[in-house]
Amino acid sequence: MAAPSPHPPTPSCPPDIASQERVHPMVQRPRRPLASLLLAASALTFGLGAPTTTGITATPQPTPATPKPARDVAAARPNVVIILVDDLDWADVSTYGRRDAPTPNIDRIAQSGVAFSDAYVAASVCAVSRAALLTGRMPQRFGFTYNINDEGDKGAGLPIDQKTLADRLRPLGYRAAAFGKWHLGSDPQFYPTRRGFDEFFGFLAGETNYVDPATPGIVTTPTKEDKYEIGPRTGNHAMVEGPDARPADDFSRYLTNQITDRAVDFITRATADKNSPFFAYVAYNAPHWPLQVPQSYYDRFAHIKDPVRRTYVAMIAAMDDGVGQILDTLEKRGVRDNTMVLFLSDNGCPHRFGFCNPDHPFGAGKFTYLEGGVRVPFVFSWPAGLKTRGISASPVSSLDIAATVLRAADPAHALPRELEGHDLVTTARKPQPDRLLVWGQEPVYAARQGDKKVWLSRDWNQSHLYDLKADPAEEQDLSARDPKNDKRLKTAIERYRTSLPAPLWKLHSTRKVTVNGRETEMVY
């Protein structure tokens, strides 16, 4: 989401969504205040006893920044590693003070950089969110309005006239590789090596199986709502590699580990040339369903009695270990200081499957525009170029990644005008608490500025105003008591909505869903 103009996101990923009328109810537990969680995280993760004076705080409200030099600039163009995970809940990383799902390696990134507590993606579903991250633009602005259905949306994909971050880094001498989930189109013109990447290993669809369930030492746990078949990986779900998309499947090996191994190999090879920077886009499938994990990880969490939740947390642990291997490789190759590492999820956790954190502070999840759908874990480290440390409550967006990388890689030139993001290095040093963020597509939209947020459904003819500081779960509608902020944010939504072109492919469905006894609207 960019600052001067409103920005949006979109909806969902699973093929069976049309048959789902209700979200799996979350267990009701007293919510721990968000501020206390972040204070705990500040002390536990960063060793901070109080808010800093650099704009990084241990509470949701950032303090004024102290004057600093215009920019912390590294001498050489930085390497870039973007680690994008799938359907990871904000509350399922230990970086923000949670201990249900320990993520020591994600915490390592935060300890050498910044964890953003109010970080958002541009959409609440897979494909649209990924299109935003790699282009630095709201995808709805170029017709990438709805999610790509793996089977039915033939010809759908990231338009070829939209440049990816890899496209923009290539003229600057970067070697780029993508690993894992693509989900930006399966036709030849959308293939990663035709979108700026030099190498690719992964799958083109929105999800795939992690491993053959008959493999010894593998735990496969079905959920009540999951109709996914655990069978051979075929079609767009199969693993491919190289410019010719040749088969590269090893169904006996756990997919998370395969993605890690390929990323580590690329970094090792790329760092042999000390004069050329690299860009690694590591898009783990984890912890997206189906729920599969090696027994050794499952055994770590015997204290979790629900097998669905236990498998999901174990999958997070396996993914976190992969993050650790990538960090270890950067350190061993002597390039960690001048490597930007950005970790985030593509959207929130889908609560209808019953494996998300039952004690998270936000409402609903994936497919929705409540906080749980678009507010995600997001950490950023660049030791040579980002000197700020701690937890920042400044609202940021996945749209900021392209702007941040390009500003660092090519500081002598202005950013392309079409980019909608802000530089995260500047934001970390000088927070922007009143930044306007706008999301959505027909028929559901949302907008946030400061602590106020509007959620709006045009087909339901409903809207609600929330105070996220006092009510992060979005349970109390304040529109009647605060008409000024209600009108201001609705005006921003309308300005954004009326600026959009027609979608390039159709809306799949909308559904009324219930979470914690509350109804909201899901868009696919």
XYZ file of C-alpha atoms in Angstrom:
524
model
C 0.000 0.000 0.000
C 1.378 3.337 -0.944
C 1.001 6.532 0.982
C -0.217 9.309 -1.322
C -2.820 7.118 -3.049
C -5.032 4.425 -1.491
C -4.118 0.815 -1.897
C -6.050 -2.470 -1.743
C -5.888 -6.296 -1.553
C -7.961 -9.295 -2.582
C -9.146 -12.788 -1.738
C -8.345 -16.496 -1.381
C -6.734 -19.751 -2.511
C -8.484 -23.122 -2.055
C -10.372 -24.886 -4.818
C -13.108 -26.157 -2.509
C -14.013 -22.776 -1.061
C -17.398 -22.578 -2.767
C -18.639 -25.444 -0.628
C -17.563 -23.840 2.637
C -20.186 -21.712 4.333
C -18.600 -21.307 7.749
C -15.182 -20.676 9.215
C -13.943 -23.197 11.748
C -14.815 -21.553 15.098
C -11.823 -20.484 17.130
C -11.539 -21.501 20.765
C -12.671 -18.638 22.972
C -9.920 -17.471 25.299
C -9.268 -14.183 27.029
C -7.275 -11.981 24.667
C -3.954 -10.792 25.958
C -3.599 -7.044 25.292
C -1.573 -6.397 22.146
C 0.603 -3.817 23.891
C 1.665 -6.295 26.559
C 2.562 -8.874 23.911
C 4.830 -6.415 22.150
C 6.433 -5.327 25.415
C 7.151 -8.963 26.171
C 8.564 -9.465 22.698
C 10.790 -6.431 23.080
C 12.297 -7.821 26.246
C 12.491 -11.468 25.210
C 13.519 -11.133 21.596
C 15.580 -7.981 21.572
C 16.641 -7.567 25.175
C 14.966 -4.168 25.370
C 13.630 -2.892 28.643
C 11.835 0.140 27.242
C 10.923 1.761 23.952
C 13.845 3.127 21.996
C 14.096 6.651 20.618
C 14.599 5.657 17.012
C 10.997 5.099 16.083
C 11.169 1.446 17.086
C 9.029 0.864 20.122
C 7.906 -1.906 22.396
C 4.302 -0.692 22.228
C 1.891 -0.117 19.363
C 2.531 3.641 19.371
C 5.919 4.745 17.980
C 7.848 7.531 19.648
C 9.227 10.459 17.634
C 12.427 9.672 15.792
C 15.661 11.393 16.662
C 17.478 13.134 13.782
C 19.880 10.861 11.917
C 21.882 11.016 8.715
C 19.806 10.956 5.548
C 20.489 7.258 4.986
C 22.570 4.344 6.164
C 24.017 3.291 2.821
C 26.092 0.205 2.221
C 29.168 0.628 0.054
C 28.110 -2.010 -2.495
C 24.773 -3.061 -3.883
C 23.199 -5.376 -1.317
C 22.231 -8.949 -1.931
C 18.523 -9.584 -1.425
C 16.769 -12.579 0.130
C 12.977 -12.451 0.340
C 11.484 -15.328 2.314
C 7.747 -15.524 1.713
C 5.786 -18.144 3.635
C 2.215 -19.241 3.102
C -0.773 -18.691 5.437
C 1.330 -18.002 8.546
C -0.612 -16.338 11.349
C 0.764 -13.145 12.934
C 0.482 -14.917 16.280
C 2.432 -17.977 15.159
C 5.925 -16.519 15.334
C 7.720 -15.937 18.620
C 9.063 -12.596 17.372
C 6.028 -10.746 18.728
C 6.128 -12.310 22.182
C 4.267 -15.537 21.466
C 5.725 -18.835 22.600
C 3.155 -21.296 21.211
C 5.169 -21.742 18.014
C 8.845 -20.969 18.694
C 10.621 -19.504 15.667
C 14.203 -18.829 16.802
C 15.544 -18.276 13.289
C 12.891 -15.771 12.288
C 13.787 -14.113 15.589
C 17.426 -14.042 14.439
C 16.419 -11.844 11.507
C 14.571 -9.508 13.845
C 17.454 -9.328 16.296
C 19.656 -7.833 13.590
C 16.941 -5.560 12.242
C 13.324 -4.551 12.694
C 10.112 -6.463 13.330
C 7.025 -4.597 12.146
C 4.018 -5.190 14.384
C 1.609 -3.391 12.032
C 2.647 -4.932 8.721
C 0.158 -5.642 5.977
C 0.022 -7.460 2.679
C -1.857 -6.051 -0.287
C -4.366 -8.913 -0.404
C -5.852 -11.588 1.816
C -5.144 -14.389 -0.665
C -2.151 -16.022 -2.299
C -1.804 -14.947 -5.916
C -2.869 -11.317 -5.553
C -0.565 -10.841 -2.573
C 2.385 -12.282 -4.504
C 1.700 -10.089 -7.520
C 1.841 -7.039 -5.247
C 5.092 -8.076 -3.580
C 6.941 -8.714 -6.845
C 5.658 -5.627 -8.698
C 5.441 -3.085 -5.867
C 1.968 -2.144 -7.140
C -1.605 -2.869 -6.093
C -2.499 -5.667 -8.537
C -6.075 -4.432 -8.868
C -4.650 -1.385 -10.649
C -3.703 -3.613 -13.599
C -6.656 -6.020 -13.448
C -5.090 -8.747 -11.270
C -8.147 -8.455 -9.064
C -9.012 -11.959 -7.915
C -7.146 -15.088 -6.984
C -6.032 -17.566 -9.645
C -7.932 -20.834 -9.564
C -5.414 -23.533 -10.432
C -7.829 -25.489 -12.612
C -10.319 -22.992 -14.025
C -8.509 -19.730 -14.786
C -6.766 -20.599 -18.032
C -4.725 -17.692 -19.322
C -4.702 -15.942 -15.954
C -1.397 -14.619 -14.667
C 0.759 -11.605 -13.948
C 0.381 -9.392 -17.057
C 3.541 -9.364 -19.122
C 3.590 -5.556 -19.220
C 4.093 -5.472 -15.439
C 7.743 -5.590 -14.390
C 8.773 -7.807 -11.515
C 11.449 -6.914 -8.998
C 13.711 -9.415 -10.781
C 13.110 -7.566 -14.070
C 14.173 -4.294 -12.464
C 17.261 -5.765 -10.776
C 18.619 -7.486 -13.888
C 20.018 -4.276 -15.517
C 21.755 -3.561 -12.209
C 23.802 -6.754 -12.492
C 21.777 -8.988 -10.184
C 21.527 -12.725 -10.615
C 18.004 -13.796 -9.593
C 16.430 -17.117 -8.670
C 12.977 -18.146 -7.446
C 12.231 -21.214 -5.347
C 8.959 -22.783 -4.235
C 5.440 -21.570 -4.919
C 4.865 -19.322 -7.956
C 1.061 -18.960 -8.368
C 1.343 -16.064 -10.821
C 0.196 -17.962 -13.889
C 0.972 -21.349 -15.391
C 1.023 -20.480 -19.098
C 4.504 -20.238 -20.683
C 4.552 -16.426 -20.827
C 4.158 -16.263 -17.043
C 6.948 -18.717 -16.208
C 9.506 -17.287 -13.720
C 12.489 -17.359 -16.092
C 10.452 -15.195 -18.472
C 9.692 -12.758 -15.658
C 13.233 -11.715 -14.810
C 14.512 -14.741 -12.900
C 17.575 -16.636 -14.104
C 16.687 -19.828 -12.247
C 13.542 -21.507 -10.926
C 12.747 -24.599 -8.898
C 9.206 -25.025 -7.668
C 5.567 -25.465 -8.652
C 3.212 -23.167 -10.528
C -0.067 -23.818 -8.694
C -1.451 -22.435 -5.439
C -0.577 -25.465 -3.351
C 0.888 -28.939 -3.608
C 1.604 -31.986 -1.491
C 4.740 -31.865 0.626
C 5.717 -35.515 0.367
C 4.391 -38.972 -0.414
C 2.460 -39.921 2.745
C 3.777 -43.473 2.385
C 7.313 -42.186 3.010
C 8.579 -43.540 6.349
C 8.674 -40.978 9.139
C 5.972 -38.671 7.742
C 2.893 -37.503 9.652
C -0.133 -36.530 7.528
C -3.030 -34.969 9.433
C -6.354 -34.247 7.721
C -8.505 -31.370 8.950
C -12.282 -31.424 9.295
C -12.700 -28.929 6.465
C -9.866 -30.095 4.206
C -10.930 -32.080 1.130
C -7.445 -32.036 -0.373
C -6.299 -35.359 -1.816
C -2.811 -36.504 -0.851
C -1.614 -38.087 -4.072
C 1.131 -37.724 -6.663
C 2.060 -34.182 -7.666
C 0.784 -33.695 -11.209
C 0.125 -30.866 -13.651
C 0.787 -27.428 -12.206
C 1.277 -29.020 -8.785
C 4.384 -30.911 -9.945
C 7.881 -29.671 -9.203
C 9.735 -28.274 -12.218
C 12.996 -26.446 -12.810
C 15.034 -24.601 -15.409
C 13.949 -22.418 -18.328
C 12.205 -25.377 -19.971
C 10.177 -26.394 -16.881
C 11.618 -29.890 -16.904
C 10.342 -32.310 -14.228
C 12.254 -32.110 -10.966
C 10.096 -34.095 -8.598
C 11.366 -36.167 -5.693
C 8.148 -37.102 -3.916
C 10.062 -38.990 -1.230
C 11.671 -35.799 0.135
C 9.886 -33.219 2.264
C 9.167 -30.166 0.122
C 10.203 -27.567 2.703
C 13.643 -29.166 2.892
C 13.955 -29.307 -0.902
C 13.216 -25.593 -1.214
C 15.775 -24.807 1.486
C 18.443 -26.949 -0.175
C 17.932 -25.268 -3.546
C 18.091 -21.791 -2.017
C 21.265 -22.640 -0.096
C 22.867 -24.055 -3.243
C 22.021 -20.917 -5.221
C 23.429 -18.594 -2.553
C 26.608 -20.669 -2.385
C 27.075 -20.489 -6.155
C 26.078 -16.836 -6.442
C 28.540 -15.712 -3.781
C 31.445 -17.267 -5.666
C 31.336 -14.119 -7.811
C 32.179 -11.324 -5.385
C 31.422 -8.642 -7.968
C 27.794 -9.533 -8.715
C 24.925 -9.235 -6.228
C 22.132 -11.804 -6.088
C 18.393 -11.891 -5.452
C 16.851 -15.051 -3.964
C 13.058 -15.256 -3.770
C 12.322 -18.170 -1.438
C 8.580 -18.900 -1.422
C 7.896 -21.739 0.987
C 4.608 -23.623 0.657
C 4.604 -24.019 4.441
C 2.536 -23.896 6.502
C -0.256 -23.978 3.867
C -2.372 -27.136 3.857
C -2.201 -30.105 3.376
C -0.780 -30.750 6.827
C 2.295 -32.959 6.450
C 5.499 -32.959 8.478
C 8.409 -35.265 9.363
C 7.822 -37.243 12.543
C 10.898 -35.680 14.175
C 9.245 -32.255 14.079
C 5.879 -33.620 15.170
C 7.556 -35.201 18.201
C 8.844 -31.801 19.367
C 5.324 -30.670 20.220
C 3.869 -33.525 22.259
C 2.408 -30.949 24.661
C -0.040 -29.817 21.955
C -2.950 -32.243 22.239
C -4.871 -31.282 19.104
C -3.164 -33.206 16.255
C -4.219 -30.607 13.666
C -2.700 -27.710 15.586
C 0.322 -29.843 16.507
C 1.073 -30.676 12.862
C 0.715 -27.040 11.804
C 3.125 -25.838 14.514
C 5.568 -28.611 13.573
C 5.446 -27.439 9.937
C 6.317 -23.930 11.110
C 9.296 -25.356 13.007
C 10.536 -27.150 9.876
C 10.204 -23.943 7.871
C 11.985 -21.963 10.592
C 14.883 -24.422 10.500
C 15.097 -23.768 6.760
C 15.309 -20.045 7.451
C 18.159 -20.819 9.829
C 20.061 -22.738 7.154
C 19.735 -19.795 4.769
C 21.037 -17.391 7.424
C 23.892 -19.766 8.261
C 24.867 -19.920 4.590
C 24.922 -16.131 4.289
C 27.177 -15.963 7.339
C 29.502 -18.735 6.151
C 29.858 -17.070 2.759
C 30.742 -13.777 4.425
C 27.855 -11.810 2.905
C 25.377 -11.516 5.758
C 26.143 -7.867 6.584
C 25.350 -6.603 3.105
C 22.376 -8.864 2.472
C 18.843 -7.591 2.897
C 16.730 -10.366 4.428
C 12.978 -9.817 4.423
C 10.615 -12.387 5.922
C 6.813 -12.242 5.735
C 3.661 -14.243 5.089
C 1.510 -13.845 1.986
C -1.677 -13.472 4.058
C -3.190 -14.560 7.348
C -4.123 -18.026 8.537
C -7.347 -19.686 7.247
C -9.315 -20.273 10.426
C -11.841 -22.556 8.790
C -9.302 -25.404 8.934
C -8.895 -25.197 12.700
C -5.093 -25.077 12.914
C -4.507 -21.348 13.523
C -3.486 -19.911 16.874
C -6.682 -19.925 18.984
C -5.384 -17.052 21.091
C -4.440 -14.530 18.437
C -5.464 -10.890 18.974
C -7.182 -10.257 15.620
C -10.503 -11.147 14.027
C -11.024 -13.717 11.248
C -8.207 -14.563 8.845
C -7.340 -15.435 5.259
C -9.937 -14.524 2.621
C -11.199 -11.585 4.717
C -10.312 -7.923 5.250
C -10.336 -8.089 8.995
C -6.882 -7.763 10.560
C -6.307 -11.503 10.666
C -6.540 -11.654 6.880
C -4.023 -8.990 5.878
C -1.883 -8.255 8.952
C 1.131 -10.533 8.880
C 4.501 -11.223 10.502
C 7.154 -9.110 8.758
C 10.813 -8.744 9.741
C 13.603 -6.936 7.900
C 17.344 -7.034 8.438
C 20.233 -5.406 6.576
C 23.121 -4.966 9.030
C 25.214 -2.817 6.678
C 22.386 -0.491 5.724
C 19.748 -0.571 8.461
C 21.026 0.458 11.870
C 17.648 0.660 13.620
C 16.724 -2.254 15.900
C 13.595 -3.387 17.707
C 9.854 -3.525 17.070
C 8.218 -0.836 14.954
C 4.507 -0.044 15.128
C 4.603 2.114 12.020
C 2.147 0.710 9.448
C 4.046 -0.854 6.541
C 3.082 -2.869 3.478
C 4.451 -5.667 1.343
C 4.375 -3.032 -1.415
C 7.311 -1.409 0.373
C 9.666 -4.268 -0.444
C 10.239 -3.391 -4.099
C 10.750 0.289 -3.278
C 13.180 -0.558 -0.469
C 15.259 -2.955 -2.553
C 15.461 -0.657 -5.569
C 16.358 2.373 -3.455
C 19.263 0.396 -1.974
C 20.344 -1.201 -5.254
C 20.237 1.991 -7.318
C 20.417 5.001 -4.967
C 21.529 7.372 -7.729
C 18.193 7.175 -9.524
C 14.648 7.986 -8.504
C 12.246 5.122 -7.970
C 9.902 4.264 -10.845
C 6.834 6.456 -10.495
C 4.396 3.555 -10.672
C 5.735 1.942 -7.486
C 3.385 2.458 -4.547
C 5.591 1.502 -1.637
C 7.731 3.399 0.849
C 11.386 2.824 1.754
C 11.464 0.628 4.863
C 14.863 1.932 5.948
C 13.418 5.431 6.160
C 10.210 4.193 7.800
C 12.146 2.264 10.435
C 14.071 5.399 11.320
C 11.178 7.843 10.979
C 7.782 6.181 11.536
C 4.676 7.195 9.623
C 1.822 6.459 12.053
C -0.790 8.256 9.914
C -0.067 6.463 6.652
C -3.194 5.640 4.652
C -3.643 2.032 3.523
C -6.578 0.880 1.394
C -7.468 -2.638 0.255
C -10.103 -4.435 -1.696
C -12.043 -5.360 -4.789
C -15.717 -5.861 -5.481
C -17.550 -6.289 -3.255
C -15.400 -5.868 -0.099
C -12.994 -3.066 0.845
C -11.131 -1.735 3.870
C -9.010 1.290 4.771
C -6.790 2.177 7.707
C -5.254 5.465 8.806
C -3.827 5.972 12.260
C -5.703 3.708 14.657
C -8.978 3.890 12.710
C -10.105 1.315 10.169
C -13.235 0.966 8.045
C -14.479 -2.375 6.716
C -17.091 -2.113 3.965
C -19.209 -4.587 1.994
C -21.038 -3.177 -1.013
C -23.252 -6.201 -1.612
C -24.237 -6.424 2.061
C -24.653 -2.651 2.211
C -22.757 -2.690 5.516
C -19.745 -0.890 6.930
C -18.034 -0.710 10.304
C -15.494 1.647 11.869
C -12.984 0.230 14.344
C -10.328 1.625 16.673
C -7.469 -0.846 16.248
C -5.571 0.393 19.290
C -8.457 -0.247 21.667
C -10.082 -3.050 19.683
C -7.620 -5.032 17.505
C -10.173 -7.839 17.217
C -12.538 -5.415 15.428
C -15.569 -6.191 17.570
C -16.947 -2.709 18.362
C -18.438 -0.641 15.535
C -17.787 3.072 16.207
C -19.275 4.503 13.013
C -22.231 6.136 14.765
C -19.987 7.689 17.429
C -17.212 8.860 15.090
C -18.837 9.944 11.807
C -15.872 12.149 10.830
C -13.345 9.308 10.631
C -15.980 7.004 9.183
C -16.643 9.392 6.298
C -12.947 10.136 5.724
C -12.003 6.484 5.305
C -15.051 5.679 3.190
C -14.081 8.547 0.899
C -10.601 7.021 0.524
C -12.144 3.662 -0.354
C -14.443 5.222 -2.939
C -11.574 7.138 -4.534
C -9.604 3.935 -4.806
C -12.541 1.829 -5.994
C -13.507 4.147 -8.818
C -9.915 4.294 -10.098
C -9.686 0.575 -10.874
C -9.927 -1.055 -14.312
C -12.104 -4.070 -15.029
C -10.788 -7.400 -13.668
C -8.871 -9.584 -16.114
C -10.743 -12.669 -14.863
C -13.898 -13.213 -12.896
C -14.768 -13.230 -9.232
C -15.080 -16.859 -8.112
C -17.408 -16.492 -5.149
C -18.260 -14.615 -1.995
C -19.333 -16.319 1.208
C -20.682 -15.336 4.575
C -18.352 -16.820 7.188
C -18.518 -16.987 10.960
C -15.560 -16.665 13.311
C -16.028 -16.434 17.076
C -19.738 -15.992 16.519
C -19.241 -12.992 14.214
C -20.131 -12.832 10.559
C -17.907 -11.348 7.892
C -17.554 -11.728 4.135
C -14.999 -13.850 2.348
C -14.065 -13.160 -1.286
C -12.449 -15.673 -3.628
